Amino acid sequence: MKITAADVVVTSPGRNFVTLRITTEDGLTGLGDATLNGRELAVVAYLREHVAPLLLGRDAHAVEDTWQYLYRGAYWRRGPVTMAALAAVDTALWDIKGKAAGMPVYQLLGGACRTGALAYGHASGRDIPQLLDSVREHLADGFRAIRIQSGIPGLDSVYGVAASAAGDGDRYDYEPARRTGTAHPRPTEETWDTRAYLRHMPTVFEAVRHTFGPELPLLHDGHHRMTPIQAARLGKDLEPYDLFWLEDATPGDDQRALRLVREHTTTPLAIGEVFNSVHDYTTLLQERLIDYVRSAVTHTGGITAVRKLLDMAAVYGIRSGMHGPTDISPVGMAAALHLDLAVHNFGIQEYMRHAPRTLEVFRTSYRFEDGLLHPGDAPGLGVELDDEAAARFPYEPAYLPVNRLADGTVHDW
């Protein structure tokens, strides 16, 4: 079954998405997510100019061979642009294979290991009372696990807090990269204070536990803002509140830095949403320095590569916790859910509901019920792209915010 076309669709229904559509001579189509937040057009050019021409005439069923051909044949390997493009191709081919077989992708991966994937939602607030209200809203929506993010006294805006004002003064409940509305947009800049953050967060979790009790799984994202010793301190300070995980406590560029964190706290650790290869994890897995792998299918080479990464993690008793924000399109979310259902070492799935405009463009079959996500049983991934709806939302330049310390130094976000 030969590939006859590989087209890239760019649309911005509330935020930017890059989608690869592969078409075969039999008329089957497959979709792959290639969205790279804030650098979308770099992936578009990579796909259109360098990858799509290589796909024409290839066997659409040769998923593994195509992955190796594009990864090894290009000489330049890894990196977010390359791996997002490769992920789009791989995921689209799995979508086609499922449609050709008349089966959902999870069945092709070995079948379901569970009835659904436990999902966590994002509760946040400018202050503790607003945060507690957000937790109540998420519980009412059916979530069984909740990420806790809070504003920090003295800071006007904190990334990851939905009640913070975006560049235009609006709330950013979907955490989009900000659009400044100028001819030459630049990232919004926010001020950050790590010491204030470290003082405040234990009081936040004390209030949440006091209000909602000991059973509710609670998560927290540090957004790479701490040094290893600061991360170790926070992990230790949060031990009384029994977190499900502390995520991205310190930058993972130096994998050995996690040794220091691990030595000082028993709080479970999760990392990897900015990683794009199994090689970013080798020390972390082999030394059991983390408990959850955070990579997204969209940014880590697709279903083929992430399945291998999770199989390696399973050897060391480490579970999945795949990245699932709204800058992963519904196509990327569906791909994650098929893996969630099929892998034995599933842990939890991040889930931010996409905006209604996004769901006008991407028609999905996955469902959220009683705190669990299921990819559905439609053949392939179970997501279709509406071209007319996509055309109504042209690309708009947008960027994630930049953090600066009080002295003006650029800091991790």
Coordinates of C-alpha atoms in Angstrom, one line a residue:
M1 CA 0.0 0.0 0.0
K2 CA 2.0 3.0 -1.3
I3 CA 2.0 6.5 0.0
T4 CA 0.7 9.0 -2.6
A5 CA 0.6 12.2 -0.6
A6 CA 1.9 13.8 2.6
D7 CA 0.3 17.2 3.4
V8 CA 0.9 19.5 6.3
V9 CA -2.0 21.4 7.8
V10 CA -1.4 24.4 10.0
T11 CA -4.4 25.8 12.0
S12 CA -4.9 28.0 15.1
P13 CA -8.2 27.4 16.7
G14 CA -7.2 29.1 20.0
R15 CA -3.6 28.0 19.6
N16 CA -1.4 26.7 16.8
F17 CA -1.4 23.1 15.7
V18 CA 0.7 21.3 13.0
T19 CA -0.9 18.2 11.5
L20 CA 0.6 15.8 8.9
R21 CA -1.9 13.9 6.8
I22 CA -0.6 10.9 4.8
T23 CA -2.7 9.4 2.0
T24 CA -2.3 6.0 0.4
E25 CA -3.1 4.7 -3.1
D26 CA -6.1 2.9 -1.5
G27 CA -7.5 6.2 -0.3
L28 CA -6.8 5.7 3.4
T29 CA -5.5 8.7 5.4
G30 CA -3.6 8.9 8.6
L31 CA -3.0 11.9 10.9
G32 CA 0.0 12.8 12.9
D33 CA 0.6 15.6 15.4
A34 CA 3.8 17.7 14.8
T35 CA 3.0 20.7 17.1
L36 CA 6.0 22.3 18.7
N37 CA 4.8 25.2 20.8
G38 CA 6.4 28.5 19.8
R39 CA 8.4 26.9 17.1
E40 CA 5.7 25.4 14.9
L41 CA 6.9 26.7 11.5
A42 CA 10.3 25.1 12.0
V43 CA 8.6 21.7 12.0
V44 CA 6.4 22.7 9.1
A45 CA 9.4 23.5 6.9
Y46 CA 11.2 20.3 8.0
L47 CA 8.2 18.2 7.0
R48 CA 7.3 20.0 3.8
E49 CA 10.8 20.4 2.4
H50 CA 12.7 17.5 3.7
V51 CA 10.4 14.6 4.9
A52 CA 7.3 14.6 2.7
P53 CA 9.2 14.1 -0.6
L54 CA 10.8 11.0 0.9
L55 CA 7.5 9.4 1.9
L56 CA 6.0 9.3 -1.6
G57 CA 6.0 5.8 -3.0
R58 CA 7.0 4.1 0.3
D59 CA 5.0 1.3 1.8
A60 CA 2.6 2.7 4.3
H61 CA 2.6 -0.5 6.3
A62 CA 6.4 -0.4 6.9
V63 CA 6.2 1.6 10.1
E64 CA 9.4 0.5 11.8
D65 CA 11.5 0.7 8.6
T66 CA 10.2 4.2 7.8
W67 CA 11.1 5.3 11.4
Q68 CA 14.6 4.0 11.1
Y69 CA 14.9 5.4 7.5
L70 CA 14.0 8.9 8.6
Y71 CA 15.9 8.8 11.8
R72 CA 19.2 7.3 10.7
G73 CA 19.1 8.4 7.0
A74 CA 19.1 12.1 7.8
Y75 CA 22.5 11.9 9.6
W76 CA 21.3 14.7 12.0
R77 CA 19.5 13.0 14.8
R78 CA 17.3 13.9 17.8
G79 CA 16.3 17.4 18.7
P80 CA 12.7 18.7 19.1
V81 CA 12.2 19.7 15.5
T82 CA 13.4 16.4 14.0
M83 CA 11.6 14.2 16.6
A84 CA 8.3 16.1 16.3
A85 CA 8.4 15.6 12.5
L86 CA 9.3 12.0 12.9
A87 CA 6.5 11.6 15.4
A88 CA 3.9 12.9 13.0
V89 CA 5.0 10.5 10.3
D90 CA 5.0 7.5 12.7
T91 CA 1.7 8.3 14.3
A92 CA 0.0 8.9 10.9
L93 CA 1.3 5.5 9.7
W94 CA -0.1 3.8 12.8
D95 CA -3.4 5.5 12.1
I96 CA -3.4 4.1 8.6
K97 CA -2.5 0.6 9.8
G98 CA -5.4 0.6 12.3
K99 CA -7.8 1.8 9.6
A100 CA -6.6 -0.9 7.2
A101 CA -7.0 -3.6 9.8
G102 CA -10.4 -2.2 11.0
M103 CA -9.0 -2.0 14.5
P104 CA -8.1 0.7 17.0
V105 CA -4.4 1.2 17.4
Y106 CA -4.3 -0.1 21.0
Q107 CA -5.4 -3.5 19.7
L108 CA -2.4 -3.5 17.3
L109 CA -0.1 -2.7 20.2
G110 CA -1.2 -5.9 22.0
G111 CA -4.7 -5.0 23.3
A112 CA -5.9 -3.3 26.5
C113 CA -4.3 -3.8 29.8
R114 CA -7.0 -1.7 31.6
T115 CA -10.5 -0.4 31.2
G116 CA -9.3 3.3 31.1
A117 CA -6.4 5.6 31.8
L118 CA -6.4 7.5 35.1
A119 CA -6.2 11.2 34.2
Y120 CA -5.3 14.2 36.2
G121 CA -6.6 17.7 35.8
H122 CA -5.0 21.1 36.4
A123 CA -6.4 23.0 39.4
S124 CA -4.9 26.5 40.1
G125 CA -5.7 29.9 41.6
R126 CA -4.1 33.2 42.3
D127 CA -4.5 32.5 46.1
I128 CA -5.4 29.5 48.2
P129 CA -9.2 30.1 48.4
Q130 CA -9.4 30.4 44.6
L131 CA -7.2 27.2 44.3
L132 CA -9.6 25.3 46.6
D133 CA -12.5 26.3 44.5
S134 CA -10.7 25.1 41.4
V135 CA -10.1 21.7 43.1
R136 CA -13.8 21.5 43.9
E137 CA -14.6 22.2 40.2
H138 CA -12.3 19.5 39.0
L139 CA -13.7 16.9 41.5
A140 CA -17.2 17.9 40.3
D141 CA -16.0 17.2 36.7
G142 CA -15.0 13.7 37.7
F143 CA -11.3 13.9 38.1
R144 CA -9.8 11.5 40.6
A145 CA -6.3 13.1 40.6
I146 CA -5.4 16.8 40.5
R147 CA -2.3 18.9 39.8
I148 CA -2.0 21.8 42.2
Q149 CA -0.5 25.1 41.1
S150 CA -0.8 28.4 42.9
G151 CA 0.0 32.0 42.6
I152 CA 2.9 33.3 44.7
P153 CA 2.5 36.3 47.1
G154 CA 4.4 39.2 45.6
L155 CA 4.4 37.9 42.0
D156 CA 1.9 39.3 39.5
S157 CA 1.7 36.3 37.2
V158 CA 2.9 32.7 37.4
Y159 CA 3.0 30.3 34.4
G160 CA 0.7 27.4 34.9
V161 CA -1.8 29.3 37.0
A162 CA -5.0 29.7 34.9
A163 CA -6.2 32.7 36.8
S164 CA -3.1 34.7 35.9
A165 CA -3.5 37.4 33.3
A166 CA -2.2 36.8 29.8
G167 CA -0.6 39.5 27.7
D168 CA -4.0 40.9 26.7
G169 CA -5.5 40.8 30.2
D170 CA -7.5 37.6 29.5
R171 CA -7.4 34.5 31.6
Y172 CA -5.4 31.7 30.0
D173 CA -7.3 28.6 31.2
Y174 CA -5.9 26.6 28.3
E175 CA -2.3 27.9 28.9
P176 CA -1.7 29.0 25.4
A177 CA 1.4 30.7 24.2
R178 CA 0.5 34.4 24.3
R179 CA -0.5 36.4 21.3
T180 CA 0.6 40.1 21.8
G181 CA -1.3 41.4 18.8
T182 CA 1.8 43.4 17.6
A183 CA 3.4 43.2 14.2
H184 CA 6.5 41.7 15.7
P185 CA 5.3 39.6 18.7
R186 CA 7.7 38.8 21.5
P187 CA 7.3 36.6 24.6
T188 CA 5.5 38.0 27.6
E189 CA 8.0 38.5 30.5
E190 CA 7.2 37.4 34.0
T191 CA 9.1 38.0 37.3
W192 CA 10.1 35.0 39.3
D193 CA 11.3 34.5 42.9
T194 CA 12.3 31.0 43.9
R195 CA 12.7 31.7 47.6
A196 CA 9.2 33.0 47.8
Y197 CA 7.9 30.0 45.9
L198 CA 9.7 27.5 48.2
R199 CA 8.3 29.3 51.3
H200 CA 4.7 29.3 49.9
M201 CA 4.2 25.9 48.4
P202 CA 4.2 23.8 51.7
T203 CA 1.4 26.1 53.0
V204 CA -0.6 25.5 49.8
F205 CA -0.4 21.7 50.1
E206 CA -1.2 21.9 53.8
A207 CA -4.4 23.8 53.0
V208 CA -5.4 21.4 50.2
R209 CA -4.8 18.3 52.3
H210 CA -6.7 19.9 55.3
T211 CA -9.7 20.5 53.0
F212 CA -9.8 17.4 50.9
G213 CA -8.2 14.7 53.0
P214 CA -5.4 12.3 52.5
E215 CA -6.7 10.1 49.7
L216 CA -6.9 12.5 46.8
P217 CA -3.8 12.0 44.6
L218 CA -2.1 15.4 44.3
L219 CA 0.6 16.4 41.8
H220 CA 2.8 19.5 41.4
D221 CA 4.9 20.9 38.5
G222 CA 8.0 22.9 39.3
H223 CA 8.6 23.9 35.7
H224 CA 12.4 23.4 36.0
R225 CA 12.7 26.5 38.1
M226 CA 14.9 25.1 41.0
T227 CA 18.5 24.1 41.3
P228 CA 19.0 20.5 42.4
I229 CA 19.4 21.5 46.1
Q230 CA 16.3 23.7 46.0
A231 CA 14.4 20.8 44.4
A232 CA 15.6 18.5 47.1
R233 CA 14.4 21.0 49.8
L234 CA 11.0 21.3 48.2
G235 CA 10.6 17.5 47.8
K236 CA 11.5 17.0 51.5
D237 CA 9.2 19.9 52.6
L238 CA 6.3 18.3 50.7
E239 CA 6.8 14.8 52.0
P240 CA 4.1 15.2 54.8
Y241 CA 1.5 15.9 52.1
D242 CA 2.1 12.6 50.2
L243 CA 2.3 13.8 46.6
F244 CA 1.6 11.5 43.7
W245 CA 4.6 13.2 42.1
L246 CA 6.8 16.3 42.0
E247 CA 7.3 17.1 38.3
D248 CA 10.2 18.9 36.6
A249 CA 11.7 20.0 39.9
T250 CA 15.0 20.9 38.3
P251 CA 16.3 21.0 34.7
G252 CA 17.0 17.5 33.4
D253 CA 19.7 18.5 30.9
D254 CA 22.3 17.0 33.3
Q255 CA 20.7 13.7 34.3
R256 CA 23.1 13.3 37.1
A257 CA 21.6 16.4 38.9
L258 CA 18.6 14.2 39.8
R259 CA 20.9 12.1 42.0
L260 CA 21.1 15.0 44.5
V261 CA 17.3 15.4 44.6
R262 CA 16.8 11.6 45.0
E263 CA 19.2 11.4 47.9
H264 CA 17.3 14.0 49.9
T265 CA 13.6 13.2 49.4
T266 CA 11.2 10.3 49.1
T267 CA 8.7 12.4 47.1
P268 CA 8.1 10.6 43.8
L269 CA 9.7 12.4 40.8
A270 CA 8.5 12.9 37.2
I271 CA 10.5 14.5 34.4
G272 CA 10.8 14.5 30.6
E273 CA 8.3 16.7 28.9
V274 CA 11.1 18.6 27.2
F275 CA 13.0 15.4 26.3
N276 CA 12.8 13.9 22.8
S277 CA 14.8 10.7 22.9
V278 CA 15.3 7.6 25.0
H279 CA 18.9 8.8 25.3
D280 CA 17.7 11.7 27.5
Y281 CA 16.6 9.1 30.0
T282 CA 19.3 6.4 30.2
T283 CA 20.9 7.5 33.5
L284 CA 17.6 8.4 35.0
L285 CA 16.2 5.0 34.3
Q286 CA 19.2 2.8 35.0
E287 CA 19.8 4.5 38.4
R288 CA 16.0 4.8 39.2
L289 CA 16.3 8.5 39.7
I290 CA 12.7 9.2 38.6
D291 CA 9.4 7.4 39.0
Y292 CA 7.5 8.6 36.0
V293 CA 8.4 9.3 32.3
R294 CA 6.8 12.5 31.1
S295 CA 7.5 12.4 27.3
A296 CA 4.8 13.2 24.8
V297 CA 4.3 11.0 21.8
T298 CA 4.3 14.2 19.7
H299 CA 7.8 15.3 20.8
T300 CA 9.5 11.9 21.2
G301 CA 9.4 10.3 17.8
G302 CA 5.9 8.9 17.8
I303 CA 4.2 5.7 19.0
T304 CA 7.0 3.5 17.9
A305 CA 9.7 5.3 19.9
V306 CA 7.7 6.0 23.0
R307 CA 6.6 2.4 23.2
K308 CA 10.3 1.4 23.2
L309 CA 11.1 4.0 25.9
L310 CA 8.3 2.8 28.1
D311 CA 9.4 -0.8 27.7
M312 CA 12.9 0.2 28.8
A313 CA 11.4 2.1 31.8
A314 CA 9.4 -1.0 32.8
V315 CA 12.6 -2.9 33.3
Y316 CA 13.4 -0.5 36.1
G317 CA 9.9 -0.3 37.6
I318 CA 9.3 3.2 36.3
R319 CA 5.8 4.1 35.0
S320 CA 4.4 6.4 32.3
G321 CA 3.0 9.9 32.9
M322 CA 2.7 11.2 29.4
H323 CA 2.6 15.0 28.7
G324 CA -0.9 16.0 27.7
P325 CA -1.4 19.8 27.7
T326 CA -3.4 21.6 25.1
D327 CA -0.4 22.3 22.9
I328 CA -0.6 18.6 22.1
S329 CA -3.4 18.4 19.5
P330 CA -6.2 15.9 19.8
V331 CA -4.3 13.7 17.4
G332 CA -1.3 13.6 19.8
M333 CA -3.6 13.1 22.7
A334 CA -5.3 10.1 21.0
A335 CA -1.9 8.6 20.3
A336 CA -1.0 8.8 23.9
L337 CA -4.3 7.2 25.0
H338 CA -3.8 4.2 22.8
L339 CA -0.4 3.6 24.4
D340 CA -1.9 4.3 27.9
L341 CA -4.3 1.5 27.4
A342 CA -1.8 -1.0 25.9
V343 CA 1.4 -0.6 28.1
H344 CA 1.7 -2.6 31.3
N345 CA 3.6 0.1 33.2
F346 CA 1.0 2.9 32.8
G347 CA 1.0 5.4 35.6
I348 CA -1.2 8.4 34.9
Q349 CA -2.2 10.7 32.0
E350 CA -2.2 14.5 32.0
Y351 CA -5.4 15.8 30.6
M352 CA -6.3 19.4 29.7
R353 CA -9.6 19.7 27.8
H354 CA -9.2 21.4 24.4
A355 CA -11.1 24.5 23.7
P356 CA -14.4 24.1 21.8
R357 CA -12.8 25.8 18.7
T358 CA -10.1 23.1 18.7
L359 CA -12.8 20.4 18.7
E360 CA -14.5 22.0 15.7
V361 CA -11.3 21.3 13.8
F362 CA -10.4 17.9 15.3
R363 CA -13.3 15.4 15.7
T364 CA -12.4 12.9 18.4
S365 CA -13.7 9.6 19.6
Y366 CA -11.9 9.4 22.9
R367 CA -13.9 9.9 26.1
F368 CA -13.5 10.9 29.7
E369 CA -15.7 9.2 32.2
D370 CA -15.4 8.8 36.0
G371 CA -11.8 10.1 36.0
L372 CA -10.7 7.7 33.3
L373 CA -9.8 8.3 29.6
H374 CA -10.4 5.8 26.8
P375 CA -9.3 6.3 23.2
G376 CA -12.5 4.7 21.8
D377 CA -12.8 1.8 19.4
A378 CA -12.9 3.5 16.0
P379 CA -10.3 2.1 13.6
G380 CA -6.9 3.8 13.8
L381 CA -6.5 6.7 16.2
G382 CA -10.1 7.8 16.1
V383 CA -9.5 11.4 15.2
E384 CA -10.6 13.2 12.0
L385 CA -9.5 16.6 10.7
D386 CA -12.2 19.0 9.3
D387 CA -10.4 21.0 6.6
E388 CA -13.1 23.7 6.3
A389 CA -13.0 24.3 10.0
A390 CA -9.2 24.3 10.0
A391 CA -9.1 27.0 7.3
R392 CA -11.1 29.4 9.4
F393 CA -8.3 29.6 11.9
P394 CA -5.0 30.8 10.3
Y395 CA -1.7 30.6 12.0
E396 CA -0.8 33.3 14.5
P397 CA 2.7 33.8 15.9
A398 CA 2.7 33.1 19.7
Y399 CA 5.3 32.4 22.4
L400 CA 5.5 31.0 25.8
P401 CA 6.4 33.5 28.5
V402 CA 9.9 34.2 29.6
N403 CA 10.8 34.3 33.3
R404 CA 13.2 36.8 34.8
L405 CA 14.5 37.1 38.3
A406 CA 14.3 40.4 40.1
D407 CA 17.7 41.5 38.9
G408 CA 16.6 40.9 35.2
T409 CA 18.4 37.5 34.8
V410 CA 16.5 35.1 32.4
H411 CA 15.3 32.1 34.4
D412 CA 13.7 28.8 33.6
W413 CA 9.9 29.0 33.1

